[in-house]
Coordinates of C-alpha atoms in Angstrom, one line a residue:
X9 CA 60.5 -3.6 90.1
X10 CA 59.3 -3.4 93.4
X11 CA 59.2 -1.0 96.8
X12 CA 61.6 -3.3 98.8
X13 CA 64.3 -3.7 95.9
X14 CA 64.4 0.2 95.7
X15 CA 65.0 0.9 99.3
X16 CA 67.6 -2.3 98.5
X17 CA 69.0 -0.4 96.6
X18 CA 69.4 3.4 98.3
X19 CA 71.0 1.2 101.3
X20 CA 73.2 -0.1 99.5
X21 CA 74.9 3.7 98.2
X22 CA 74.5 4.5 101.4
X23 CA 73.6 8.7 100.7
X24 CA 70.0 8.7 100.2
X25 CA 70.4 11.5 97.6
X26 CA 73.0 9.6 95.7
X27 CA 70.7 6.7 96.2
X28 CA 67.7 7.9 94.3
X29 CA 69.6 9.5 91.8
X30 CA 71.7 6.2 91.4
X31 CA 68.8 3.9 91.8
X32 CA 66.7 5.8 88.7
X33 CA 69.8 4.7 86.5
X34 CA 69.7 1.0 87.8
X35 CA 65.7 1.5 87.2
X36 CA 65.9 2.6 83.6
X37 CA 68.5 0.2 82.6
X38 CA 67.1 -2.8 84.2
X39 CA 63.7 -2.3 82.3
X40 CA 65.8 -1.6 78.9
X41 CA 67.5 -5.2 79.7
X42 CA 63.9 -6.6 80.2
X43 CA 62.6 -5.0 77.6
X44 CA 65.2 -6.5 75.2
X45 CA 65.3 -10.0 76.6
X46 CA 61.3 -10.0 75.6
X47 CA 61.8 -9.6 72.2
X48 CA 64.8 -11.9 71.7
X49 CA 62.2 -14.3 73.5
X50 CA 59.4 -12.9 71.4
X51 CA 61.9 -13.6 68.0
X52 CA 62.8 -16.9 69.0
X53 CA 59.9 -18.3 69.5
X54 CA 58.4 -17.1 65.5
X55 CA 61.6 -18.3 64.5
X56 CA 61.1 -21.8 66.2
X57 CA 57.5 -21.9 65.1
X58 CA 57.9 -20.5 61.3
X59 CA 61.0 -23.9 61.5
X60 CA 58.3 -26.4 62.5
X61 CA 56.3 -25.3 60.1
X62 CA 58.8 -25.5 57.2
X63 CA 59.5 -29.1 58.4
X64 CA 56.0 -30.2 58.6
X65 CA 55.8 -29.4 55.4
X66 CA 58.5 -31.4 54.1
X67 CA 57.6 -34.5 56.2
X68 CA 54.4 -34.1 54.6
X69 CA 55.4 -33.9 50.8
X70 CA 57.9 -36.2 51.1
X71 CA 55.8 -39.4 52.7
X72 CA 52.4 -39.1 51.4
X73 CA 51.0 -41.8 49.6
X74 CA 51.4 -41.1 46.0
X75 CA 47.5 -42.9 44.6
X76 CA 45.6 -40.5 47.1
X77 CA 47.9 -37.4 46.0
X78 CA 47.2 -38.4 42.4
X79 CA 43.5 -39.2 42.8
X80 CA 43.2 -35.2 44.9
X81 CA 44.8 -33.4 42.3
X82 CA 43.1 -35.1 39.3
X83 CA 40.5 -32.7 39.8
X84 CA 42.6 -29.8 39.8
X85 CA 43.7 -30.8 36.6
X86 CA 40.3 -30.9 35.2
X87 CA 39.8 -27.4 36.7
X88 CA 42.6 -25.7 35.1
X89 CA 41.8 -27.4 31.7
X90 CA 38.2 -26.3 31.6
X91 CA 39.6 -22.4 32.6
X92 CA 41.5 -22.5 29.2
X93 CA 38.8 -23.7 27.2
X94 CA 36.3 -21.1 28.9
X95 CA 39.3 -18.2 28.4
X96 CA 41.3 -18.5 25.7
X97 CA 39.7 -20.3 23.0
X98 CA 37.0 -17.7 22.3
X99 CA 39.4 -14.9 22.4
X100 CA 41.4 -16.7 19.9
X101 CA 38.5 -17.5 17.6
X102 CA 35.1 -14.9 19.2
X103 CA 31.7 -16.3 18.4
X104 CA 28.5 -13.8 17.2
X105 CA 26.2 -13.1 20.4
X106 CA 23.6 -15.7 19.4
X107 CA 25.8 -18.8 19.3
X108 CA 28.3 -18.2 22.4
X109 CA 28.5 -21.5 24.4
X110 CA 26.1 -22.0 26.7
X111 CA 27.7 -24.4 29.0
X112 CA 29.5 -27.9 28.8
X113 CA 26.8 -30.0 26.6
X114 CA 27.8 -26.8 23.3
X115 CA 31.7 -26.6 24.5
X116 CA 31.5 -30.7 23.7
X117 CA 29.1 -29.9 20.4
X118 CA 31.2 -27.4 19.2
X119 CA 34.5 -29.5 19.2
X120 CA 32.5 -32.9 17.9
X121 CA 31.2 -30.8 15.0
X122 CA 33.7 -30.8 12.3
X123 CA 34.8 -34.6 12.9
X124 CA 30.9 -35.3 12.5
X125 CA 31.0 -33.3 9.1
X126 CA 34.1 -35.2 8.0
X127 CA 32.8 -38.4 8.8
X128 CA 29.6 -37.9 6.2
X129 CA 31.5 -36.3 3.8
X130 CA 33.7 -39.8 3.9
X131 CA 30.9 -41.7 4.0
X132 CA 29.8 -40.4 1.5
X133 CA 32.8 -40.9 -0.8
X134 CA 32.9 -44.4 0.3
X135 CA 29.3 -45.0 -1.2
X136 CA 30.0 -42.8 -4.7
X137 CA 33.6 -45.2 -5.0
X138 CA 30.9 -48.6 -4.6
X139 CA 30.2 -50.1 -8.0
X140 CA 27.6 -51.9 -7.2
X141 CA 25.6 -49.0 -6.1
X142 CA 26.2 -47.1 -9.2
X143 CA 23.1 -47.0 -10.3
X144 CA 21.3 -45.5 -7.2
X145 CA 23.9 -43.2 -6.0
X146 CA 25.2 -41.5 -9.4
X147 CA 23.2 -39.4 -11.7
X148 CA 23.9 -36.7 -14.4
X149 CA 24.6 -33.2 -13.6
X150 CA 21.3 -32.4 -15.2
X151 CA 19.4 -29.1 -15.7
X152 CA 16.8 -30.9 -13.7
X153 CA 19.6 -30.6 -10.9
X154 CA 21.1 -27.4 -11.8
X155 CA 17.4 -25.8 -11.4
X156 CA 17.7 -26.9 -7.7
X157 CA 20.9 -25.2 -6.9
X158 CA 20.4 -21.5 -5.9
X159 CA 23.5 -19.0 -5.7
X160 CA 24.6 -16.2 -3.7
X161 CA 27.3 -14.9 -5.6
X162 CA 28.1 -11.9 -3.6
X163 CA 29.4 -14.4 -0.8
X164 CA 30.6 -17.6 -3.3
X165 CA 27.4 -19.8 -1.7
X166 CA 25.7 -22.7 -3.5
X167 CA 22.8 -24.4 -1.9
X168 CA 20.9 -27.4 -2.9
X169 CA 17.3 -26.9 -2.2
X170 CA 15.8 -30.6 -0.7
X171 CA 12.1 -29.8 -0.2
X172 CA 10.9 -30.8 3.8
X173 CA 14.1 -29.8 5.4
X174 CA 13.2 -25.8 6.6
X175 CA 14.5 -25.2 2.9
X176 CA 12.2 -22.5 3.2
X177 CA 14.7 -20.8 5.8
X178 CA 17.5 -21.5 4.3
X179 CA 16.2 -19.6 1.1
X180 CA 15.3 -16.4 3.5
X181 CA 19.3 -16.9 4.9
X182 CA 20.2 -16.6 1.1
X183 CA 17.6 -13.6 0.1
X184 CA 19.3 -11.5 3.0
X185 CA 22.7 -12.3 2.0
X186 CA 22.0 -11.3 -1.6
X187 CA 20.7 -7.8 -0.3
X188 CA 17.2 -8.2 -1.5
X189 CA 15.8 -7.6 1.7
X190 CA 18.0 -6.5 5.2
X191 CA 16.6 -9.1 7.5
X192 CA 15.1 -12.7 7.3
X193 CA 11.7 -10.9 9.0
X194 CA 10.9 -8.4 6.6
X195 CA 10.6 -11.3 3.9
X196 CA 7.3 -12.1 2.9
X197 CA 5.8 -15.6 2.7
X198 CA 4.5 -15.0 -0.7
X199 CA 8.0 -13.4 -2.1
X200 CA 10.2 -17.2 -0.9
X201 CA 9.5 -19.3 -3.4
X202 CA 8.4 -16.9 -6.0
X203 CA 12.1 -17.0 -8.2
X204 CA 10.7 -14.1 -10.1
X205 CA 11.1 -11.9 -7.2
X206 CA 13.2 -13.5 -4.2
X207 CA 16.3 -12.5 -5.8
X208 CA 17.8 -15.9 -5.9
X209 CA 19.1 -16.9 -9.5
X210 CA 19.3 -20.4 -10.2
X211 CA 22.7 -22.4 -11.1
X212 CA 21.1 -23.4 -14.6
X213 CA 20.7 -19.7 -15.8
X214 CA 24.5 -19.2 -15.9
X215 CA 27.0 -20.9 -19.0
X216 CA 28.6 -23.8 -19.1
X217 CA 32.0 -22.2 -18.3
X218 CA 30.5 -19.7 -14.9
X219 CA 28.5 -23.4 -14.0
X220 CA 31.8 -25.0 -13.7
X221 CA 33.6 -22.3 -12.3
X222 CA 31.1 -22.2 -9.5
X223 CA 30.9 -25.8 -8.7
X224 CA 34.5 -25.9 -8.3
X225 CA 35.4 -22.6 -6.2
X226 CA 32.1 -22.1 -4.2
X227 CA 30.9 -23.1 -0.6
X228 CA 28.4 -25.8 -1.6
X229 CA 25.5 -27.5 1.2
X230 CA 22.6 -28.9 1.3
X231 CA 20.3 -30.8 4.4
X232 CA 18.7 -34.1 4.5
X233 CA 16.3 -35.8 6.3
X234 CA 15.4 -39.0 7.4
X235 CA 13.6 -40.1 4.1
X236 CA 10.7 -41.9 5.4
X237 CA 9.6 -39.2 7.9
X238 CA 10.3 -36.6 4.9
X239 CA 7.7 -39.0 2.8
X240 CA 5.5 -38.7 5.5
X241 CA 5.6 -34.7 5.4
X242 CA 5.4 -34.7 1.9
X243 CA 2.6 -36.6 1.3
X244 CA 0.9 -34.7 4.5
X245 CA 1.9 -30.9 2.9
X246 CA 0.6 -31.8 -0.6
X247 CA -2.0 -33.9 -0.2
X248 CA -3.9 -33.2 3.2
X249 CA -3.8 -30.0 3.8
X250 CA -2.4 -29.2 0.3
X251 CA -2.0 -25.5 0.1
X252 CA -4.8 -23.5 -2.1
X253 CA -1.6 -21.8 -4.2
X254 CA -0.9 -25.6 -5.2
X255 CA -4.3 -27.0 -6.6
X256 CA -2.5 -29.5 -9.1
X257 CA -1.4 -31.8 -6.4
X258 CA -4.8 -32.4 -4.8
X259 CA -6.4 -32.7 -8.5
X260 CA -3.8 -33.5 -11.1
X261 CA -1.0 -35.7 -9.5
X262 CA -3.7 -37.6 -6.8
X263 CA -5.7 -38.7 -9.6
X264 CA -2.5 -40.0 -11.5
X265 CA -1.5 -41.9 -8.9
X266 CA -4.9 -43.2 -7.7
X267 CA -5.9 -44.5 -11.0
X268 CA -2.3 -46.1 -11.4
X269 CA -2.0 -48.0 -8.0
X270 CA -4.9 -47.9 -5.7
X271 CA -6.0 -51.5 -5.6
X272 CA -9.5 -51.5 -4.7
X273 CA -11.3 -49.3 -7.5
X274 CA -14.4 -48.6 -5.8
X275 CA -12.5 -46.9 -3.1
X276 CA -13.7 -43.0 -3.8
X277 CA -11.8 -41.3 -1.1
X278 CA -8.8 -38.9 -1.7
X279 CA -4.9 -40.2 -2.0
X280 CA -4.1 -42.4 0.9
X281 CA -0.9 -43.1 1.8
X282 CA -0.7 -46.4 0.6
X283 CA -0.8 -45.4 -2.6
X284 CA 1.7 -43.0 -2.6
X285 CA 3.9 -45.9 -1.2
X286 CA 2.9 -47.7 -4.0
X287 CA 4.0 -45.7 -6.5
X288 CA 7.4 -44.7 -5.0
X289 CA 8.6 -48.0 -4.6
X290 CA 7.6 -49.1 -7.8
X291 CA 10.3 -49.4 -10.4
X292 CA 9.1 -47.9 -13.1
X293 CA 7.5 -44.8 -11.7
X294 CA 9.6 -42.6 -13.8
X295 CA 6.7 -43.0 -16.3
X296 CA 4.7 -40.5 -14.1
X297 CA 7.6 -38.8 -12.9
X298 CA 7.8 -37.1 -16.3
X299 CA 4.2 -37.0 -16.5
X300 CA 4.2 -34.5 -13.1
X301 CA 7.6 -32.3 -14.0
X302 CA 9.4 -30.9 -11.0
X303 CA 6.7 -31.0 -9.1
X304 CA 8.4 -34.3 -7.8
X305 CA 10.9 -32.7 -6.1
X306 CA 9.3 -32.8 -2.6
X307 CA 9.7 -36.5 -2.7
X308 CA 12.5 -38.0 -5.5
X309 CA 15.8 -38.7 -3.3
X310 CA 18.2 -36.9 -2.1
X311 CA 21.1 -38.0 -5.3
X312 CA 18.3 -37.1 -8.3
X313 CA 18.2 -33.9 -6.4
X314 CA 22.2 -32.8 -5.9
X315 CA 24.3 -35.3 -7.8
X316 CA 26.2 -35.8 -4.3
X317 CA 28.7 -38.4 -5.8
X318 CA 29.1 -35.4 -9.3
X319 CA 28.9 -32.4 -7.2
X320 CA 31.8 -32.2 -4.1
X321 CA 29.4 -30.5 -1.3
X322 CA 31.6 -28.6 1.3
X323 CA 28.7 -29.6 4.2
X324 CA 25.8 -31.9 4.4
X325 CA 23.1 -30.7 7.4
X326 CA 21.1 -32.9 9.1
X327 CA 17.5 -31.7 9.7
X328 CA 17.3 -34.0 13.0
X329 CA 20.7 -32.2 13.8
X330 CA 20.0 -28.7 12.7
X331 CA 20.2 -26.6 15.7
X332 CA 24.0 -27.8 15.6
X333 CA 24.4 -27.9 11.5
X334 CA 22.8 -24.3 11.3
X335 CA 25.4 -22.1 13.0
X336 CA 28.4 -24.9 12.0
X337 CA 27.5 -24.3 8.3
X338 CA 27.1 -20.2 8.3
X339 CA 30.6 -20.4 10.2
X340 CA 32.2 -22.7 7.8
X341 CA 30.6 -20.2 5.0
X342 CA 32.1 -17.4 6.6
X343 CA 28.6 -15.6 7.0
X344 CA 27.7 -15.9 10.6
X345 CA 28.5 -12.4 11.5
X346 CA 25.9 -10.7 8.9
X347 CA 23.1 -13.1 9.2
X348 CA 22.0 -16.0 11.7
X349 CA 19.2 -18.8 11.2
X350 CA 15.8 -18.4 12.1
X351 CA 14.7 -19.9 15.5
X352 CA 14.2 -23.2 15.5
X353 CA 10.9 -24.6 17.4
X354 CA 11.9 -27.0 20.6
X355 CA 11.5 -30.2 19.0
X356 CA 10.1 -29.7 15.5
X357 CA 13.9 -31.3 13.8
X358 CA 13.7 -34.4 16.7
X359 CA 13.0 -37.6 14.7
X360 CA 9.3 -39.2 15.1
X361 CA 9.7 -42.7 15.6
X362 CA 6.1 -43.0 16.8
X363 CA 4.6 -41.3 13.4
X364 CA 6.7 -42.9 10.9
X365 CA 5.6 -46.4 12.6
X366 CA 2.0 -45.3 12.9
X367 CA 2.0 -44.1 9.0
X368 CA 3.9 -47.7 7.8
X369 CA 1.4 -49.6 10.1
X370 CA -0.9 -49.9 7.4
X371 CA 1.6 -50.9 4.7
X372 CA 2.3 -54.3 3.2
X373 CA 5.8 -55.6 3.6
X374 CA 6.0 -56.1 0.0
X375 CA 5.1 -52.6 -0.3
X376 CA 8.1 -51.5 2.5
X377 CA 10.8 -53.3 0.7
X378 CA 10.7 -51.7 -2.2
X379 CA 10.6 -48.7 -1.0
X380 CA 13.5 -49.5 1.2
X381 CA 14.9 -50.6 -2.4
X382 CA 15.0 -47.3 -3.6
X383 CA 16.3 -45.2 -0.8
X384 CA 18.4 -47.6 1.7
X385 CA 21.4 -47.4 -0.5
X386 CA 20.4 -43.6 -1.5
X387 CA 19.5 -41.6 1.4
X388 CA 20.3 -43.4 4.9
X389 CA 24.2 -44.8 3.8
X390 CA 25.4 -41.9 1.6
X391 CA 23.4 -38.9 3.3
X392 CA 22.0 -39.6 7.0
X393 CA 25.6 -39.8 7.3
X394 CA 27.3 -40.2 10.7
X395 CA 24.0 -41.2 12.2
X396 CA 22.7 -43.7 14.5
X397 CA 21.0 -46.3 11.4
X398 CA 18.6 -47.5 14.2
X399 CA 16.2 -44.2 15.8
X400 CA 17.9 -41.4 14.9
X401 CA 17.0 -39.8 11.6
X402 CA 17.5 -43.5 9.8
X403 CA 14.7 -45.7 10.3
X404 CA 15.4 -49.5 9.7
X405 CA 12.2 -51.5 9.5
X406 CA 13.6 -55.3 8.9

């Protein structure tokens, strides 16, 4: 309020003492009234704005075009989805340390991996059921196959040994579990496949009646291989660099096979691979089969090995797969909390496309097709199950 409205004011009361006095109350009641009509202002206006706001609101929900609302919120949806995956499903079922999910490529592995293991095991079935493979895919429940099957009875385990696979690791997995040794690195290279001392009893050295009981209530596996590429290491392992703790391949079983199927006689150099072709794919190499014991195992197929279609098998590994089959099968045996796999090399399981086509380069078609004859039916339908048949573990040459 100003000068002039005060002396306004004391005129108007006339007394200047009753003015002042008089005027002070006008003063502080005026600037109450102010005071008051500011905030009602002050309210009305956050009343007005928090009102157009409120309607915008509605104008907005209620006219937007529904496609673009759809097509913006999709990926909220996709958000929220992935948060329950990453949150609830491991508290629900926790994963050891060394196989928590590392991102979206394992999140999809991880729920691929027991359709995958269903599909081969169908497969499988489906193969065992044809009649007109009988004769490849069936074979007796043998001691010849019963000395392949080692057991962990302390964890109900059976596991079919298939030479070229990393059996070897699998057989240290097993030594641990059976408390001969407390870890997979304390194992010594001699002590693996010395069944004297590795602690792993065979499925043959039990009755008739603990055989059967076994077969039927134990966690049974075994791992295949593409089985031309697993030739290929075969022949490689036993007969080029052939280890000085195996002599009799180098000087008992490559002299068989040379004097049997080598072609040109005056040839003097060592087993080619040619002949060992040879005397795969030939029908009746059973003959020397018997003649070299089980010293066959790191090349007969897969079914002479594990009776697949006799024996039901809980889980069939891949070897070109394994760094996904390893920690599927010790979960599904209920084992991957006391011991894990051994590290896997970066790209030591990938299939070789280029060395199994260098390898067959050399070998007549004639030669190929029958020993295509012998496995096709055998190893890539009824055991590189759920693969890709063309370049990816199951090589198709015709």
């Amino acid at each position: 309020m100003s000068k002039t409205d005060l002396l306004l004011m004391f005129k108007l009361y006339g007394s200047e003492k009753v003015g002042i006095l008089e005027a002070t109350k006008i003063f502080i009641w005026l600037m109450s009234d102010n005071m008051h009509h500011q905030w009602l202002l002050l309210a009305a206006c956050f009343w007005v704005i928090f009102m157009f706001m409120v309607a915008s609101k509605f104008i907005t929900l209620t006219f937007k075009d529904p496609d673009g609302y759809g097509a913006k919120q999709e990926p909220l949806i996709l958000t929220a989805v992935t948060k329950v995956e990453e949150v609830h499903v491991p508290e629900e079922k926790p994963w050891p340390e060394e196989f928590q999910p590392t991102g979206k490529a394992f999140s999809e592995n991880l729920i691929r991996q027991p359709l995958v293991h269903m599909e081969r095991l169908e497969l499988l079935k489906n193969v065992c059921r044809d009649t007109a493979l009988r004769n490849l895919s069936h074979t007796a429940v043998s001691k010849f196959v019963l000395d392949r099957i080692f057991v962990c009875d302390k964890h109900k385990i059976l596991f079919c040994q298939t030479p070229k696979v990393g059996n070897t690791q699998w057989k240290k997995v097993l030594i641990v579990l059976n408390g001969v040794f407390s870890s997979i690195e304390e194992i010594p290279e001699s002590i693996v496949h010395d069944h004297e001392k590795n602690g792993l009893p065979r499925l043959s050295s039990f009755t008739d009646a603990e055989i059967k009981k076994r077969l039927n209530l134990y966690f049974k596996f075994f791992i295949v291989r593409d089985p031309f590429e697993r030739l290929i290491s075969a022949f490689k392992d036993k007969f080029v660099h052939n280890p000085r703790f195996e002599p009799w391949y180098r000087h008992e079983i490559a002299p068989g096979i040379i004097r049997k199927y080598r072609k040109n006689r005056t040839e003097t150099r060592g087993l080619q691979f040619e002949d060992f072709v040879r005397y795969l794919g030939d029908p009746n190499h059973r003959w020397l089969d018997v003649q070299f014991g089980d010293h066959i195992i790191h090349w007969v197929t897969y079914v002479e090995l594990c009776a697949p279609c006799e024996i039901t098998y809980s889980v069939i590994g891949h070897h070109e797969t394994l760094e996904d089959d390893a920690p599927y099968i010790l979960k599904a045996a209920g084992i991957d909390h006391l011991v894990s796999y051994p590290t896997i090399p970066p790209g030591i399981t990938v299939y070789n496309k280029t060395k199994v086509e260098r390898y067959f380069s050399g070998i007549s078609k004639r030669d190929i097709r029958r020993l295509y004859a012998r496995f096709e039916e055998v190893d890539p339908k009824s055991t590189c199950l759920g693969a890709n048949f063309k370049g990816s573990g199951c090589p198709l040459f015709f």
